[in-house]
Structure formats: C-alpha cells, structure tokens
Coordinates of C-alpha atoms in Angstrom, one line a residue:
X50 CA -13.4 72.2 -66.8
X51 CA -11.9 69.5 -69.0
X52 CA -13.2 65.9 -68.0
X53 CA -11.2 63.7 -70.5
X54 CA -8.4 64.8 -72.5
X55 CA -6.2 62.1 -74.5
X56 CA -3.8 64.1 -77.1
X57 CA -2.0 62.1 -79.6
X58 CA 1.2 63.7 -81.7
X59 CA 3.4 62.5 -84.7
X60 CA 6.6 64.3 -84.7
X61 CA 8.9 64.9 -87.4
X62 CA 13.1 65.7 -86.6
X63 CA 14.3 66.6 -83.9
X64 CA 16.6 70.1 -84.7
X65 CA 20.2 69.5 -85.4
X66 CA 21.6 71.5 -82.8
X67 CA 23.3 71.5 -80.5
X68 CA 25.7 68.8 -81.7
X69 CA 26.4 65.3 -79.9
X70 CA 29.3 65.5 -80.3
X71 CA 30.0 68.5 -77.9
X72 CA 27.5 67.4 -75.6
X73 CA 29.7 63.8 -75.2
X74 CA 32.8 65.6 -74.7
X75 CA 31.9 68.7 -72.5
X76 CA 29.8 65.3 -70.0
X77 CA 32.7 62.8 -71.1
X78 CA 30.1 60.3 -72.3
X79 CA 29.3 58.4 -75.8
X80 CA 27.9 60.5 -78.6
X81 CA 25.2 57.8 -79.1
X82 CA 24.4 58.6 -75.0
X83 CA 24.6 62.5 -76.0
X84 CA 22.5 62.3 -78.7
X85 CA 19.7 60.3 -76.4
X86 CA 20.0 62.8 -74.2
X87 CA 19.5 65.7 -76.5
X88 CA 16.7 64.1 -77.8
X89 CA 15.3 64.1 -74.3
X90 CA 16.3 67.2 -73.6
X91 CA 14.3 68.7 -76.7
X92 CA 11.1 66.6 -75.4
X93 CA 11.6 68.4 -72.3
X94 CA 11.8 71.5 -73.0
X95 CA 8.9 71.4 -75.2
X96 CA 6.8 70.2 -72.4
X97 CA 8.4 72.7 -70.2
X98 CA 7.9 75.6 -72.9
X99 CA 4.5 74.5 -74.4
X100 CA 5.9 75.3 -77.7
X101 CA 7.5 72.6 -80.1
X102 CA 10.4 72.9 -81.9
X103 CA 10.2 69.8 -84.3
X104 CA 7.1 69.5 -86.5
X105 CA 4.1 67.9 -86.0
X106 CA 3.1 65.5 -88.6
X107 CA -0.1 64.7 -87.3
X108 CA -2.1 65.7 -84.2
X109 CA -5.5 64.5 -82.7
X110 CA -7.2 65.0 -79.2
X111 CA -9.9 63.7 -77.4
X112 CA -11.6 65.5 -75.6
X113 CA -14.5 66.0 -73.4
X114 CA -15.7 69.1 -70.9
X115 CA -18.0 69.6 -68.0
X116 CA -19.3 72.9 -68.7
X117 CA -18.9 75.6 -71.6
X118 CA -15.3 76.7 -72.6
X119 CA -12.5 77.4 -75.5
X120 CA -10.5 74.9 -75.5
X121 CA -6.9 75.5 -76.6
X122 CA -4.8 73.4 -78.8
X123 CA -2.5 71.5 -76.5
X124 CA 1.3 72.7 -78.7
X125 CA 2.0 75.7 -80.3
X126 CA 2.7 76.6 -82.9
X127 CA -1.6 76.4 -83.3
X128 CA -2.3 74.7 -86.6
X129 CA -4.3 76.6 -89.5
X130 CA -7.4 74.6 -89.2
X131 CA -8.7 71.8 -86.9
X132 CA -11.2 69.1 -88.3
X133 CA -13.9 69.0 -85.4
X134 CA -16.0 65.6 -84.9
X135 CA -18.5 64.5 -82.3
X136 CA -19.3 60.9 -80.9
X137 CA -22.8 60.1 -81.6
X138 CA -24.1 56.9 -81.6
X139 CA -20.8 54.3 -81.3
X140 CA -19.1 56.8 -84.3
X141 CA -17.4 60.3 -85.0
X142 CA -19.9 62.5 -86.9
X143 CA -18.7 65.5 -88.4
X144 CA -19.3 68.6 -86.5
X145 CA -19.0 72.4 -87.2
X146 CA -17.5 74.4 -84.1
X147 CA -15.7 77.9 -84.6
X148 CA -11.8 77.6 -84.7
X149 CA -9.7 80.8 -84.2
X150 CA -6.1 79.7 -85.7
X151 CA -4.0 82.3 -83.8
X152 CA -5.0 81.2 -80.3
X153 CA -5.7 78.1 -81.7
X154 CA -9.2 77.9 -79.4
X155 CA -12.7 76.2 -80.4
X156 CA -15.8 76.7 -78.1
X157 CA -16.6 73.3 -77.1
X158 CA -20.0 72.1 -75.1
X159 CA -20.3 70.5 -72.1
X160 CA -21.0 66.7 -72.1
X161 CA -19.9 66.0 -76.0
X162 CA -16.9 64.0 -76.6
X163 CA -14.8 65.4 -79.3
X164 CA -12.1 64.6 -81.8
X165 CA -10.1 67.4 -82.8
X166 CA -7.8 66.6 -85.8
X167 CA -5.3 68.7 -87.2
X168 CA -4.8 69.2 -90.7
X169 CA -1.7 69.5 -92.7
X170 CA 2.2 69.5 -91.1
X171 CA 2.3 72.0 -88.2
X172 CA 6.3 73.7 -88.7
X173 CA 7.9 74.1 -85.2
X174 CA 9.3 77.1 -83.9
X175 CA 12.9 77.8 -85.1
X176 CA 14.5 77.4 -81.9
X177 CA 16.7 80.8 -80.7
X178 CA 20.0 80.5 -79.7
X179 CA 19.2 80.3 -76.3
X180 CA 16.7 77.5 -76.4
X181 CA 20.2 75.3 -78.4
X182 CA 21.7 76.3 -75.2
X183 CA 19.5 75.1 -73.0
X184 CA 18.9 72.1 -74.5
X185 CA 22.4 71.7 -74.3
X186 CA 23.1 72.8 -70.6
X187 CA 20.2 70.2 -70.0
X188 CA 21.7 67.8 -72.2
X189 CA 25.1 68.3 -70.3
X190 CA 23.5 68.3 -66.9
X191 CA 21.8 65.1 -67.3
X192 CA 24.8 63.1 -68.9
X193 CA 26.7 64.0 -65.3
X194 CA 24.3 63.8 -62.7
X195 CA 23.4 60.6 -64.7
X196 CA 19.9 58.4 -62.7
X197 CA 18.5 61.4 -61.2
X198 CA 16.7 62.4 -64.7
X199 CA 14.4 59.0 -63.4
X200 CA 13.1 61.2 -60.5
X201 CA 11.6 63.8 -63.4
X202 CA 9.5 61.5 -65.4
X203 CA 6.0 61.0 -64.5
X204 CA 3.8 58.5 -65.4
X205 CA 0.7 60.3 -67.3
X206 CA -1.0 60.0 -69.8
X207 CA -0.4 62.0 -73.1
X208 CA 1.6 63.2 -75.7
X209 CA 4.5 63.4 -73.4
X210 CA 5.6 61.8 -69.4
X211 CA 6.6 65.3 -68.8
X212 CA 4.9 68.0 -66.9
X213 CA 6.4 71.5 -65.9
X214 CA 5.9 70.8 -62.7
X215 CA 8.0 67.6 -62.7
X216 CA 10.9 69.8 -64.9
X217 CA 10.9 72.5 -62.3
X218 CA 14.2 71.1 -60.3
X219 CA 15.8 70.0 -63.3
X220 CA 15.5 73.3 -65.5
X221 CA 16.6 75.2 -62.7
X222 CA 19.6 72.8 -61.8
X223 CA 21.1 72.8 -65.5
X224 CA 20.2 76.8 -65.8
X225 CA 18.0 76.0 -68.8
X226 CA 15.2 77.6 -66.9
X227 CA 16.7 81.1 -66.9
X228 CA 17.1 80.2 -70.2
X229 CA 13.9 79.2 -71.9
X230 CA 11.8 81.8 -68.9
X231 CA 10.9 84.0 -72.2
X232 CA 10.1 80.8 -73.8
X233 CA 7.2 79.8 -71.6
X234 CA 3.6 79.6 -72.8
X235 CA 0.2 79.4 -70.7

C-alpha cells in the first residue's frame, strides 16, 4: 500500500489537433476560449486514459510504501530508465532498485522514502484519430454546458486535479468516453 505519493511532471506541447478554430465555431465561442478548453480537454483525458499525449520533459515522484510492492510509474508511456534515490539522514542517497522499462515497475521497500527521477524526454503517445475526437467532443461539450466543468475538478494533490472518477459524468456526457474506452490504462 502506498503511504505518500507526491508526483511532479514537466510537460512539453500540447498536440495540434483538433483545431480551435472548429472547436469555437461548432460551441459559438472565442478561439482563445476553444483553445483553453482543448487544452483542458487534453489534461483530461490524459488523467482519464492514464496515458499522455504531450511529452514529458521531466518527471519525479515521491514516494513512500507500507509494505513490499512494484510500484508503477504514474504516466505512460514508461520511461527507459528511472534514477532511484533514498532519504537517509536529512539527504537523497543514491540507491540501486531493479527497474523493468516496459511496465515501468521498481520493487520498492516498505518504510523508505524514495525519489524516482526520470531520465531523458519521455515522447507521448501519438494520439489516434479517435482520441482528436474526443478531445474535441469534450472540448465542444464543455464550451456549451459552460460552469458545470467546475463540478469535475477536484482538489488533490499531484500532477493533475483530475481523477477518473471525477471525469466519469463528463466523458460520458460529451461521448468521449465511448471514445477513449480502448484508451484506458490500469
């Protein structure tokens, strides 16, 4: 069981689709108000997904268990190596756990605190056409129904206010949910 976990991201771009400008005029809204949107849209449905379509520049957790257990890289795509340090004594100390890239899992101990660093630029997924369209129908959906996005963001901690449980209503409102369902990660 995880005890602390504090996740910090860096992202790069967001993807250039879908466009603003089809977003303002399908919701009859700015393009600067579109492009927000989309924006929030994309954070969403990463959160919602658990994969991340813009890359991540850098990446660092915190993180500490109760008992033994893998602990898995909070975003995928999993980056090629993790840099692994312990607190010990008021400082991070180096430390050597196993890291297996392509379910981006270290064993971890219980009762150590531990910074996990990624290393290098993580790419994000190439979004398929219908993740643009979701992002879009959520884009779209959010523009007209306009203050009830408010009810969707929670306060918490973490590389993102967003939860899938929060999204739930909203991704199934817009449709984006039958949309991104092959999408979804554990």
């Amino acid at each position: 069981m995880i005890s602390h976990l504090e996740p910090t991201f860096t992202y790069g771009d967001y993807p250039t689709e879908p466009l603003a400008s089809a977003v303002a005029l399908d919701a009859d809204t700015t393009e600067a108000e579109a492009l927000a949107l989309i924006q929030s849209a994309w954070a969403q449905v990463e959160a919602f997904t658990n994969r991340t379509f813009r890359p991540i520049t850098a990446g660092k957790c915190i993180v500490k268990v109760a008992s033994p257990m893998p602990f898995q890289w909070p975003r995928h795509p999993y980056p090629a190596g993790l840099s692994v340090e312990v607190l010990a004594g008021g400082s991070w100390v180096e430390h050597r756990e196993t890291y297996i890239p392509d379910l981006g899992q270290v064993e971890l101990e219980p009762f150590t605190t531990y910074r996990l660093t990624q290393q290098g630029t993580i790419a994000g997924n190439i979004p398929a056409p219908h993740v643009i369209e979701a992002v879009r129908n959520l884009a779209t959906y959010q523009a007209i129904q306009g203050p009830v996005r408010r009810e969707f963001k929670s306060q918490s901690t973490g590389d993102s206010g967003f939860s899938r449980e929060n999204l739930m209503g909203l991704m199934y409102g817009s449709g984006a949910g039958a949309l991104l369902a092959s999408e979804v990660r554990s």
